[in-house]
Amino acid sequence: MTNTMTQTTKSKTNFQVYSLLIIRLTLVAIFLYHGLPKAIFWSMATEKFVGFGLPGFLGPITGIAEVVASVALLFGRFWKASNLVLLFIIAGAIVTVQLPGFLENAKKVAGLERDLLILVGHITLLAFPPQKPDTK
């Protein structure tokens, strides 16, 4: 009976570990996809941020922060700080871009919904440090 309970607990724990890993990898992919162009093409990032009514210099800085925090999160390094940086960035995107866009045109709800899910993903990762699966 104890062996069966141990196996069940181990399976549940591994499922949780892999579920959190999938969330982490998905968020890393999203931020690398959106951050790399801003980090590489500074003039494009600057123009984009000015178009949102933000100071242009924030574009490249945001891109670099997204890339650095994503790579750190990918390797499980400085996971708390990385999640907080990305959480702050996505909260900023919600407040400055997605929410005003949605309030202007309710059909633009998809971007807001996506960014809210990203926000929730980072809150979830903040609650659980990266772990390795139990292989014993």
mmCIF file of N, CA and C in Angstrom:
data_model
loop_
_atom_site.group_PDB
_atom_site.id
_atom_site.type_symbol
_atom_site.label_atom_id
_atom_site.label_comp_id
_atom_site.label_asym_id
_atom_site.label_seq_id
_atom_site.Cartn_x
_atom_site.Cartn_y
_atom_site.Cartn_z
ATOM 1 N N MET A 1 0.829 -1.195 0.000
ATOM 2 C CA MET A 1 0.000 0.000 0.000
ATOM 3 C C MET A 1 0.872 1.259 0.000
ATOM 4 N N THR A 2 1.911 1.279 0.811
ATOM 5 C CA THR A 2 2.784 2.438 0.894
ATOM 6 C C THR A 2 3.501 2.662 -0.432
ATOM 7 N N ASN A 3 3.922 1.582 -1.084
ATOM 8 C CA ASN A 3 4.608 1.700 -2.365
ATOM 9 C C ASN A 3 3.693 2.325 -3.420
ATOM 10 N N THR A 4 2.422 1.935 -3.426
ATOM 11 C CA THR A 4 1.452 2.494 -4.364
ATOM 12 C C THR A 4 1.231 3.974 -4.083
ATOM 13 N N MET A 5 1.145 4.336 -2.810
ATOM 14 C CA MET A 5 0.966 5.743 -2.443
ATOM 15 C C MET A 5 2.195 6.552 -2.839
ATOM 16 N N THR A 6 3.375 5.972 -2.664
ATOM 17 C CA THR A 6 4.607 6.661 -3.032
ATOM 18 C C THR A 6 4.645 6.895 -4.537
ATOM 19 N N GLN A 7 4.263 5.882 -5.318
ATOM 20 C CA GLN A 7 4.224 6.014 -6.774
ATOM 21 C C GLN A 7 3.232 7.094 -7.194
ATOM 22 N N THR A 8 2.058 7.113 -6.559
ATOM 23 C CA THR A 8 1.036 8.111 -6.880
ATOM 24 C C THR A 8 1.539 9.509 -6.552
ATOM 25 N N THR A 9 2.163 9.659 -5.397
ATOM 26 C CA THR A 9 2.712 10.953 -4.992
ATOM 27 C C THR A 9 3.814 11.378 -5.952
ATOM 28 N N LYS A 10 4.681 10.429 -6.325
ATOM 29 C CA LYS A 10 5.771 10.724 -7.251
ATOM 30 C C LYS A 10 5.221 11.143 -8.618
ATOM 31 N N SER A 11 4.203 10.441 -9.096
ATOM 32 C CA SER A 11 3.592 10.781 -10.388
ATOM 33 C C SER A 11 2.971 12.168 -10.347
ATOM 34 N N LYS A 12 2.283 12.467 -9.242
ATOM 35 C CA LYS A 12 1.650 13.776 -9.092
ATOM 36 C C LYS A 12 2.713 14.865 -9.052
ATOM 37 N N THR A 13 3.779 14.633 -8.301
ATOM 38 C CA THR A 13 4.855 15.609 -8.196
ATOM 39 C C THR A 13 5.516 15.821 -9.553
ATOM 40 N N ASN A 14 5.799 14.739 -10.276
ATOM 41 C CA ASN A 14 6.409 14.870 -11.596
ATOM 42 C C ASN A 14 5.490 15.605 -12.563
ATOM 43 N N PHE A 15 4.195 15.335 -12.488
ATOM 44 C CA PHE A 15 3.235 16.047 -13.338
ATOM 45 C C PHE A 15 3.294 17.545 -13.056
ATOM 46 N N GLN A 16 3.368 17.912 -11.782
ATOM 47 C CA GLN A 16 3.458 19.323 -11.412
ATOM 48 C C GLN A 16 4.752 19.942 -11.936
ATOM 49 N N VAL A 17 5.857 19.209 -11.789
ATOM 50 C CA VAL A 17 7.154 19.711 -12.247
ATOM 51 C C VAL A 17 7.125 19.937 -13.759
ATOM 52 N N TYR A 18 6.621 18.957 -14.499
ATOM 53 C CA TYR A 18 6.579 19.080 -15.957
ATOM 54 C C TYR A 18 5.579 20.146 -16.409
ATOM 55 N N SER A 19 4.480 20.286 -15.700
ATOM 56 C CA SER A 19 3.500 21.327 -16.035
ATOM 57 C C SER A 19 4.115 22.716 -15.881
ATOM 58 N N LEU A 20 4.824 22.923 -14.790
ATOM 59 C CA LEU A 20 5.480 24.212 -14.566
ATOM 60 C C LEU A 20 6.597 24.444 -15.580
ATOM 61 N N LEU A 21 7.284 23.374 -15.967
ATOM 62 C CA LEU A 21 8.328 23.485 -16.988
ATOM 63 C C LEU A 21 7.722 23.923 -18.321
ATOM 64 N N ILE A 22 6.584 23.355 -18.675
ATOM 65 C CA ILE A 22 5.910 23.741 -19.922
ATOM 66 C C ILE A 22 5.501 25.214 -19.875
ATOM 67 N N ILE A 23 4.985 25.660 -18.745
ATOM 68 C CA ILE A 23 4.629 27.079 -18.602
ATOM 69 C C ILE A 23 5.877 27.938 -18.769
ATOM 70 N N ARG A 24 6.962 27.556 -18.090
ATOM 71 C CA ARG A 24 8.204 28.333 -18.152
ATOM 72 C C ARG A 24 8.735 28.397 -19.586
ATOM 73 N N LEU A 25 8.792 27.261 -20.274
ATOM 74 C CA LEU A 25 9.316 27.233 -21.642
ATOM 75 C C LEU A 25 8.437 28.037 -22.603
ATOM 76 N N THR A 26 7.139 27.972 -22.403
ATOM 77 C CA THR A 26 6.221 28.741 -23.251
ATOM 78 C C THR A 26 6.431 30.238 -23.053
ATOM 79 N N LEU A 27 6.539 30.669 -21.804
ATOM 80 C CA LEU A 27 6.748 32.092 -21.524
ATOM 81 C C LEU A 27 8.103 32.562 -22.049
ATOM 82 N N VAL A 28 9.119 31.726 -21.910
ATOM 83 C CA VAL A 28 10.442 32.065 -22.446
ATOM 84 C C VAL A 28 10.350 32.251 -23.959
ATOM 85 N N ALA A 29 9.681 31.322 -24.642
ATOM 86 C CA ALA A 29 9.548 31.410 -26.102
ATOM 87 C C ALA A 29 8.814 32.689 -26.512
ATOM 88 N N ILE A 30 7.748 33.021 -25.802
ATOM 89 C CA ILE A 30 6.977 34.232 -26.121
ATOM 90 C C ILE A 30 7.842 35.477 -25.964
ATOM 91 N N PHE A 31 8.556 35.576 -24.849
ATOM 92 C CA PHE A 31 9.350 36.784 -24.613
ATOM 93 C C PHE A 31 10.580 36.857 -25.506
ATOM 94 N N LEU A 32 11.177 35.717 -25.856
ATOM 95 C CA LEU A 32 12.292 35.752 -26.803
ATOM 96 C C LEU A 32 11.801 36.172 -28.191
ATOM 97 N N TYR A 33 10.651 35.648 -28.593
ATOM 98 C CA TYR A 33 10.079 35.979 -29.901
ATOM 99 C C TYR A 33 9.802 37.480 -30.015
ATOM 100 N N HIS A 34 9.291 38.072 -28.964
ATOM 101 C CA HIS A 34 8.965 39.499 -28.996
ATOM 102 C C HIS A 34 10.136 40.381 -28.564
ATOM 103 N N GLY A 35 11.044 39.842 -27.757
ATOM 104 C CA GLY A 35 12.145 40.646 -27.245
ATOM 105 C C GLY A 35 13.336 40.754 -28.178
ATOM 106 N N LEU A 36 13.664 39.674 -28.889
ATOM 107 C CA LEU A 36 14.835 39.701 -29.772
ATOM 108 C C LEU A 36 14.763 40.803 -30.830
ATOM 109 N N PRO A 37 13.642 40.976 -31.533
ATOM 110 C CA PRO A 37 13.600 42.075 -32.513
ATOM 111 C C PRO A 37 13.815 43.448 -31.877
ATOM 112 N N LYS A 38 13.265 43.656 -30.693
ATOM 113 C CA LYS A 38 13.448 44.951 -30.014
ATOM 114 C C LYS A 38 14.895 45.134 -29.572
ATOM 115 N N ALA A 39 15.540 44.040 -29.158
ATOM 116 C CA ALA A 39 16.926 44.114 -28.694
ATOM 117 C C ALA A 39 17.904 44.292 -29.857
ATOM 118 N N ILE A 40 17.538 43.803 -31.038
ATOM 119 C CA ILE A 40 18.437 43.864 -32.196
ATOM 120 C C ILE A 40 18.180 45.106 -33.049
ATOM 121 N N PHE A 41 16.924 45.395 -33.326
ATOM 122 C CA PHE A 41 16.557 46.500 -34.218
ATOM 123 C C PHE A 41 16.052 47.683 -33.391
ATOM 124 N N TRP A 42 17.003 48.456 -32.888
ATOM 125 C CA TRP A 42 16.682 49.527 -31.958
ATOM 126 C C TRP A 42 15.778 50.595 -32.564
ATOM 127 N N SER A 43 15.995 50.939 -33.828
ATOM 128 C CA SER A 43 15.176 52.005 -34.422
ATOM 129 C C SER A 43 13.718 51.561 -34.545
ATOM 130 N N MET A 44 13.496 50.293 -34.898
ATOM 131 C CA MET A 44 12.134 49.763 -34.978
ATOM 132 C C MET A 44 11.480 49.783 -33.600
ATOM 133 N N ALA A 45 12.224 49.348 -32.590
ATOM 134 C CA ALA A 45 11.687 49.315 -31.225
ATOM 135 C C ALA A 45 11.367 50.725 -30.739
ATOM 136 N N THR A 46 12.252 51.662 -31.053
ATOM 137 C CA THR A 46 12.045 53.053 -30.654
ATOM 138 C C THR A 46 10.776 53.614 -31.292
ATOM 139 N N GLU A 47 10.617 53.388 -32.595
ATOM 140 C CA GLU A 47 9.429 53.880 -33.299
ATOM 141 C C GLU A 47 8.151 53.254 -32.746
ATOM 142 N N LYS A 48 8.213 51.974 -32.458
ATOM 143 C CA LYS A 48 7.037 51.271 -31.943
ATOM 144 C C LYS A 48 6.597 51.866 -30.598
ATOM 145 N N PHE A 49 7.556 52.093 -29.711
ATOM 146 C CA PHE A 49 7.226 52.630 -28.389
ATOM 147 C C PHE A 49 6.727 54.069 -28.483
ATOM 148 N N VAL A 50 7.309 54.853 -29.377
ATOM 149 C CA VAL A 50 6.825 56.222 -29.591
ATOM 150 C C VAL A 50 5.387 56.173 -30.101
ATOM 151 N N GLY A 51 5.089 55.205 -30.973
ATOM 152 C CA GLY A 51 3.729 55.028 -31.480
ATOM 153 C C GLY A 51 2.727 54.694 -30.383
ATOM 154 N N PHE A 52 3.204 54.064 -29.322
ATOM 155 C CA PHE A 52 2.338 53.747 -28.179
ATOM 156 C C PHE A 52 2.235 54.915 -27.204
ATOM 157 N N GLY A 53 2.939 56.016 -27.509
ATOM 158 C CA GLY A 53 2.918 57.172 -26.621
ATOM 159 C C GLY A 53 3.920 57.068 -25.482
ATOM 160 N N LEU A 54 4.904 56.198 -25.641
ATOM 161 C CA LEU A 54 5.931 55.997 -24.616
ATOM 162 C C LEU A 54 7.256 56.573 -25.095
ATOM 163 N N PRO A 55 8.173 56.858 -24.180
ATOM 164 C CA PRO A 55 9.499 57.316 -24.610
ATOM 165 C C PRO A 55 10.179 56.245 -25.470
ATOM 166 N N GLY A 56 10.737 56.656 -26.588
ATOM 167 C CA GLY A 56 11.341 55.719 -27.525
ATOM 168 C C GLY A 56 12.470 54.888 -26.955
ATOM 169 N N PHE A 57 13.268 55.471 -26.060
ATOM 170 C CA PHE A 57 14.412 54.735 -25.521
ATOM 171 C C PHE A 57 13.999 53.488 -24.743
ATOM 172 N N LEU A 58 12.730 53.427 -24.324
ATOM 173 C CA LEU A 58 12.267 52.254 -23.583
ATOM 174 C C LEU A 58 12.169 51.004 -24.463
ATOM 175 N N GLY A 59 12.029 51.180 -25.778
ATOM 176 C CA GLY A 59 11.897 50.036 -26.683
ATOM 177 C C GLY A 59 13.088 49.094 -26.633
ATOM 178 N N PRO A 60 14.294 49.585 -26.953
ATOM 179 C CA PRO A 60 15.461 48.703 -26.899
ATOM 180 C C PRO A 60 15.763 48.187 -25.490
ATOM 181 N N ILE A 61 15.568 49.036 -24.491
ATOM 182 C CA ILE A 61 15.816 48.606 -23.108
ATOM 183 C C ILE A 61 14.874 47.466 -22.742
ATOM 184 N N THR A 62 13.609 47.592 -23.129
ATOM 185 C CA THR A 62 12.634 46.534 -22.855
ATOM 186 C C THR A 62 13.025 45.251 -23.573
ATOM 187 N N GLY A 63 13.440 45.366 -24.829
ATOM 188 C CA GLY A 63 13.860 44.188 -25.586
ATOM 189 C C GLY A 63 15.034 43.474 -24.946
ATOM 190 N N ILE A 64 16.029 44.233 -24.532
ATOM 191 C CA ILE A 64 17.201 43.635 -23.879
ATOM 192 C C ILE A 64 16.790 42.969 -22.570
ATOM 193 N N ALA A 65 15.947 43.638 -21.797
ATOM 194 C CA ALA A 65 15.478 43.058 -20.527
ATOM 195 C C ALA A 65 14.700 41.771 -20.774
ATOM 196 N N GLU A 66 13.869 41.746 -21.821
ATOM 197 C CA GLU A 66 13.103 40.539 -22.140
ATOM 198 C C GLU A 66 14.026 39.378 -22.490
ATOM 199 N N VAL A 67 15.048 39.647 -23.276
ATOM 200 C CA VAL A 67 15.975 38.586 -23.691
ATOM 201 C C VAL A 67 16.784 38.079 -22.501
ATOM 202 N N VAL A 68 17.368 38.978 -21.737
ATOM 203 C CA VAL A 68 18.199 38.573 -20.592
ATOM 204 C C VAL A 68 17.366 37.812 -19.563
ATOM 205 N N ALA A 69 16.197 38.335 -19.226
ATOM 206 C CA ALA A 69 15.342 37.668 -18.234
ATOM 207 C C ALA A 69 14.848 36.319 -18.752
ATOM 208 N N SER A 70 14.540 36.227 -20.038
ATOM 209 C CA SER A 70 14.076 34.958 -20.611
ATOM 210 C C SER A 70 15.160 33.894 -20.578
ATOM 211 N N VAL A 71 16.374 34.270 -20.941
ATOM 212 C CA VAL A 71 17.484 33.305 -20.915
ATOM 213 C C VAL A 71 17.754 32.857 -19.479
ATOM 214 N N ALA A 72 17.734 33.788 -18.544
ATOM 215 C CA ALA A 72 17.930 33.424 -17.134
ATOM 216 C C ALA A 72 16.822 32.485 -16.665
ATOM 217 N N LEU A 73 15.595 32.769 -17.049
ATOM 218 C CA LEU A 73 14.461 31.925 -16.669
ATOM 219 C C LEU A 73 14.566 30.549 -17.320
ATOM 220 N N LEU A 74 15.030 30.508 -18.554
ATOM 221 C CA LEU A 74 15.201 29.238 -19.267
ATOM 222 C C LEU A 74 16.118 28.296 -18.497
ATOM 223 N N PHE A 75 17.190 28.840 -17.952
ATOM 224 C CA PHE A 75 18.157 28.025 -17.221
ATOM 225 C C PHE A 75 17.877 27.965 -15.724
ATOM 226 N N GLY A 76 16.775 28.560 -15.289
ATOM 227 C CA GLY A 76 16.396 28.499 -13.882
ATOM 228 C C GLY A 76 17.266 29.357 -12.980
ATOM 229 N N ARG A 77 17.979 30.295 -13.571
ATOM 230 C CA ARG A 77 18.854 31.184 -12.799
ATOM 231 C C ARG A 77 18.083 32.458 -12.457
ATOM 232 N N PHE A 78 18.269 32.929 -11.252
ATOM 233 C CA PHE A 78 17.620 34.166 -10.823
ATOM 234 C C PHE A 78 16.140 34.143 -11.204
ATOM 235 N N TRP A 79 15.500 32.989 -10.982
ATOM 236 C CA TRP A 79 14.130 32.774 -11.455
ATOM 237 C C TRP A 79 13.142 33.781 -10.887
ATOM 238 N N LYS A 80 13.346 34.171 -9.637
ATOM 239 C CA LYS A 80 12.406 35.118 -9.030
ATOM 240 C C LYS A 80 12.549 36.500 -9.674
ATOM 241 N N ALA A 81 13.778 36.981 -9.788
ATOM 242 C CA ALA A 81 14.022 38.288 -10.404
ATOM 243 C C ALA A 81 13.598 38.284 -11.872
ATOM 244 N N SER A 82 13.888 37.194 -12.577
ATOM 245 C CA SER A 82 13.509 37.088 -13.995
ATOM 246 C C SER A 82 11.999 37.157 -14.163
ATOM 247 N N ASN A 83 11.280 36.414 -13.335
ATOM 248 C CA ASN A 83 9.818 36.445 -13.401
ATOM 249 C C ASN A 83 9.280 37.829 -13.078
ATOM 250 N N LEU A 84 9.873 38.485 -12.090
ATOM 251 C CA LEU A 84 9.407 39.828 -11.722
ATOM 252 C C LEU A 84 9.639 40.830 -12.850
ATOM 253 N N VAL A 85 10.797 40.748 -13.506
ATOM 254 C CA VAL A 85 11.083 41.645 -14.632
ATOM 255 C C VAL A 85 10.055 41.434 -15.741
ATOM 256 N N LEU A 86 9.827 40.167 -16.107
ATOM 257 C CA LEU A 86 8.885 39.864 -17.186
ATOM 258 C C LEU A 86 7.445 40.180 -16.776
ATOM 259 N N LEU A 87 7.133 39.986 -15.512
ATOM 260 C CA LEU A 87 5.808 40.336 -14.989
ATOM 261 C C LEU A 87 5.583 41.845 -15.102
ATOM 262 N N PHE A 88 6.582 42.617 -14.739
ATOM 263 C CA PHE A 88 6.505 44.075 -14.832
ATOM 264 C C PHE A 88 6.322 44.510 -16.291
ATOM 265 N N ILE A 89 7.065 43.882 -17.201
ATOM 266 C CA ILE A 89 6.967 44.231 -18.624
ATOM 267 C C ILE A 89 5.572 43.923 -19.163
ATOM 268 N N ILE A 90 5.049 42.742 -18.852
ATOM 269 C CA ILE A 90 3.734 42.374 -19.384
ATOM 270 C C ILE A 90 2.632 43.231 -18.741
ATOM 271 N N ALA A 91 2.790 43.582 -17.469
ATOM 272 C CA ALA A 91 1.819 44.477 -16.825
ATOM 273 C C ALA A 91 1.839 45.839 -17.514
ATOM 274 N N GLY A 92 3.034 46.307 -17.859
ATOM 275 C CA GLY A 92 3.155 47.568 -18.594
ATOM 276 C C GLY A 92 2.492 47.496 -19.955
ATOM 277 N N ALA A 93 2.662 46.367 -20.648
ATOM 278 C CA ALA A 93 2.031 46.190 -21.963
ATOM 279 C C ALA A 93 0.511 46.175 -21.839
ATOM 280 N N ILE A 94 0.019 45.558 -20.785
ATOM 281 C CA ILE A 94 -1.434 45.518 -20.575
ATOM 282 C C ILE A 94 -1.975 46.928 -20.352
ATOM 283 N N VAL A 95 -1.323 47.679 -19.476
ATOM 284 C CA VAL A 95 -1.810 49.014 -19.109
ATOM 285 C C VAL A 95 -1.649 50.024 -20.246
ATOM 286 N N THR A 96 -0.526 49.962 -20.968
ATOM 287 C CA THR A 96 -0.258 51.000 -21.974
ATOM 288 C C THR A 96 -0.740 50.659 -23.378
ATOM 289 N N VAL A 97 -0.880 49.361 -23.697
ATOM 290 C CA VAL A 97 -1.234 48.975 -25.065
ATOM 291 C C VAL A 97 -2.552 48.203 -25.129
ATOM 292 N N GLN A 98 -2.624 47.089 -24.427
ATOM 293 C CA GLN A 98 -3.764 46.182 -24.589
ATOM 294 C C GLN A 98 -5.067 46.744 -24.029
ATOM 295 N N LEU A 99 -5.026 47.266 -22.819
ATOM 296 C CA LEU A 99 -6.249 47.797 -22.210
ATOM 297 C C LEU A 99 -6.796 49.005 -22.976
ATOM 298 N N PRO A 100 -5.955 49.994 -23.314
ATOM 299 C CA PRO A 100 -6.481 51.107 -24.119
ATOM 300 C C PRO A 100 -7.023 50.639 -25.477
ATOM 301 N N GLY A 101 -6.339 49.671 -26.107
ATOM 302 C CA GLY A 101 -6.820 49.143 -27.381
ATOM 303 C C GLY A 101 -8.170 48.472 -27.239
ATOM 304 N N PHE A 102 -8.338 47.720 -26.168
ATOM 305 C CA PHE A 102 -9.613 47.045 -25.912
ATOM 306 C C PHE A 102 -10.719 48.053 -25.614
ATOM 307 N N LEU A 103 -10.408 49.081 -24.812
ATOM 308 C CA LEU A 103 -11.414 50.090 -24.476
ATOM 309 C C LEU A 103 -11.835 50.899 -25.702
ATOM 310 N N GLU A 104 -10.908 51.045 -26.642
ATOM 311 C CA GLU A 104 -11.205 51.759 -27.882
ATOM 312 C C GLU A 104 -12.031 50.896 -28.838
ATOM 313 N N ASN A 105 -11.726 49.602 -28.859
ATOM 314 C CA ASN A 105 -12.409 48.678 -29.764
ATOM 315 C C ASN A 105 -12.485 47.312 -29.087
ATOM 316 N N ALA A 106 -13.656 46.948 -28.628
ATOM 317 C CA ALA A 106 -13.836 45.701 -27.871
ATOM 318 C C ALA A 106 -13.471 44.461 -28.677
ATOM 319 N N LYS A 107 -13.359 44.581 -29.990
ATOM 320 C CA LYS A 107 -12.963 43.438 -30.817
ATOM 321 C C LYS A 107 -11.478 43.109 -30.657
ATOM 322 N N LYS A 108 -10.724 44.002 -30.032
ATOM 323 C CA LYS A 108 -9.296 43.767 -29.814
ATOM 324 C C LYS A 108 -9.049 43.061 -28.483
ATOM 325 N N VAL A 109 -9.932 42.166 -28.120
ATOM 326 C CA VAL A 109 -9.843 41.492 -26.829
ATOM 327 C C VAL A 109 -8.770 40.398 -26.820
ATOM 328 N N ALA A 110 -8.431 39.845 -27.975
ATOM 329 C CA ALA A 110 -7.488 38.716 -28.020
ATOM 330 C C ALA A 110 -6.120 39.078 -27.441
ATOM 331 N N GLY A 111 -5.604 40.257 -27.774
ATOM 332 C CA GLY A 111 -4.306 40.669 -27.242
ATOM 333 C C GLY A 111 -4.344 40.851 -25.735
ATOM 334 N N LEU A 112 -5.442 41.402 -25.249
ATOM 335 C CA LEU A 112 -5.600 41.589 -23.805
ATOM 336 C C LEU A 112 -5.677 40.241 -23.102
ATOM 337 N N GLU A 113 -6.465 39.332 -23.658
ATOM 338 C CA GLU A 113 -6.593 37.996 -23.055
ATOM 339 C C GLU A 113 -5.244 37.277 -23.031
ATOM 340 N N ARG A 114 -4.513 37.356 -24.138
ATOM 341 C CA ARG A 114 -3.194 36.717 -24.209
ATOM 342 C C ARG A 114 -2.261 37.275 -23.136
ATOM 343 N N ASP A 115 -2.199 38.589 -23.045
ATOM 344 C CA ASP A 115 -1.287 39.196 -22.078
ATOM 345 C C ASP A 115 -1.706 38.914 -20.637
ATOM 346 N N LEU A 116 -3.001 38.821 -20.385
ATOM 347 C CA LEU A 116 -3.455 38.450 -19.037
ATOM 348 C C LEU A 116 -3.029 37.020 -18.697
ATOM 349 N N LEU A 117 -3.100 36.115 -19.671
ATOM 350 C CA LEU A 117 -2.639 34.740 -19.433
ATOM 351 C C LEU A 117 -1.135 34.692 -19.181
ATOM 352 N N ILE A 118 -0.379 35.512 -19.903
ATOM 353 C CA ILE A 118 1.065 35.594 -19.665
ATOM 354 C C ILE A 118 1.322 36.106 -18.247
ATOM 355 N N LEU A 119 0.584 37.118 -17.833
ATOM 356 C CA LEU A 119 0.705 37.658 -16.476
ATOM 357 C C LEU A 119 0.437 36.572 -15.435
ATOM 358 N N VAL A 120 -0.643 35.821 -15.618
ATOM 359 C CA VAL A 120 -0.990 34.739 -14.685
ATOM 360 C C VAL A 120 0.088 33.656 -14.692
ATOM 361 N N GLY A 121 0.654 33.375 -15.859
ATOM 362 C CA GLY A 121 1.736 32.395 -15.938
ATOM 363 C C GLY A 121 2.927 32.802 -15.092
ATOM 364 N N HIS A 122 3.295 34.065 -15.152
ATOM 365 C CA HIS A 122 4.433 34.528 -14.349
ATOM 366 C C HIS A 122 4.110 34.552 -12.859
ATOM 367 N N ILE A 123 2.890 34.875 -12.510
ATOM 368 C CA ILE A 123 2.491 34.817 -11.098
ATOM 369 C C ILE A 123 2.584 33.375 -10.603
ATOM 370 N N THR A 124 2.142 32.433 -11.428
ATOM 371 C CA THR A 124 2.223 31.011 -11.070
ATOM 372 C C THR A 124 3.671 30.583 -10.878
ATOM 373 N N LEU A 125 4.550 30.972 -11.794
ATOM 374 C CA LEU A 125 5.961 30.588 -11.674
ATOM 375 C C LEU A 125 6.625 31.217 -10.452
ATOM 376 N N LEU A 126 6.162 32.395 -10.054
ATOM 377 C CA LEU A 126 6.713 33.013 -8.842
ATOM 378 C C LEU A 126 6.381 32.194 -7.595
ATOM 379 N N ALA A 127 5.273 31.463 -7.648
ATOM 380 C CA ALA A 127 4.843 30.673 -6.490
ATOM 381 C C ALA A 127 5.614 29.362 -6.350
ATOM 382 N N PHE A 128 6.262 28.913 -7.437
ATOM 383 C CA PHE A 128 6.936 27.612 -7.416
ATOM 384 C C PHE A 128 8.331 27.725 -8.019
ATOM 385 N N PRO A 129 9.372 27.485 -7.233
ATOM 386 C CA PRO A 129 10.725 27.526 -7.794
ATOM 387 C C PRO A 129 10.933 26.378 -8.782
ATOM 388 N N PRO A 130 11.857 26.545 -9.736
ATOM 389 C CA PRO A 130 12.148 25.451 -10.666
ATOM 390 C C PRO A 130 12.602 24.208 -9.895
ATOM 391 N N GLN A 131 12.112 23.050 -10.328
ATOM 392 C CA GLN A 131 12.466 21.784 -9.674
ATOM 393 C C GLN A 131 12.818 20.749 -10.721
ATOM 394 N N LYS A 132 13.545 19.738 -10.290
ATOM 395 C CA LYS A 132 13.840 18.601 -11.154
ATOM 396 C C LYS A 132 12.846 17.496 -10.842
ATOM 397 N N PRO A 133 12.474 16.698 -11.856
ATOM 398 C CA PRO A 133 11.553 15.581 -11.596
ATOM 399 C C PRO A 133 12.188 14.542 -10.679
ATOM 400 N N ASP A 134 11.346 13.831 -9.955
ATOM 401 C CA ASP A 134 11.797 12.765 -9.066
ATOM 402 C C ASP A 134 11.996 11.504 -9.899
ATOM 403 N N THR A 135 13.234 11.077 -10.051
ATOM 404 C CA THR A 135 13.523 9.906 -10.887
ATOM 405 C C THR A 135 13.781 8.645 -10.082
ATOM 406 N N LYS A 136 13.756 8.740 -8.779
ATOM 407 C CA LYS A 136 14.042 7.573 -7.929
ATOM 408 C C LYS A 136 12.862 6.656 -7.822
#
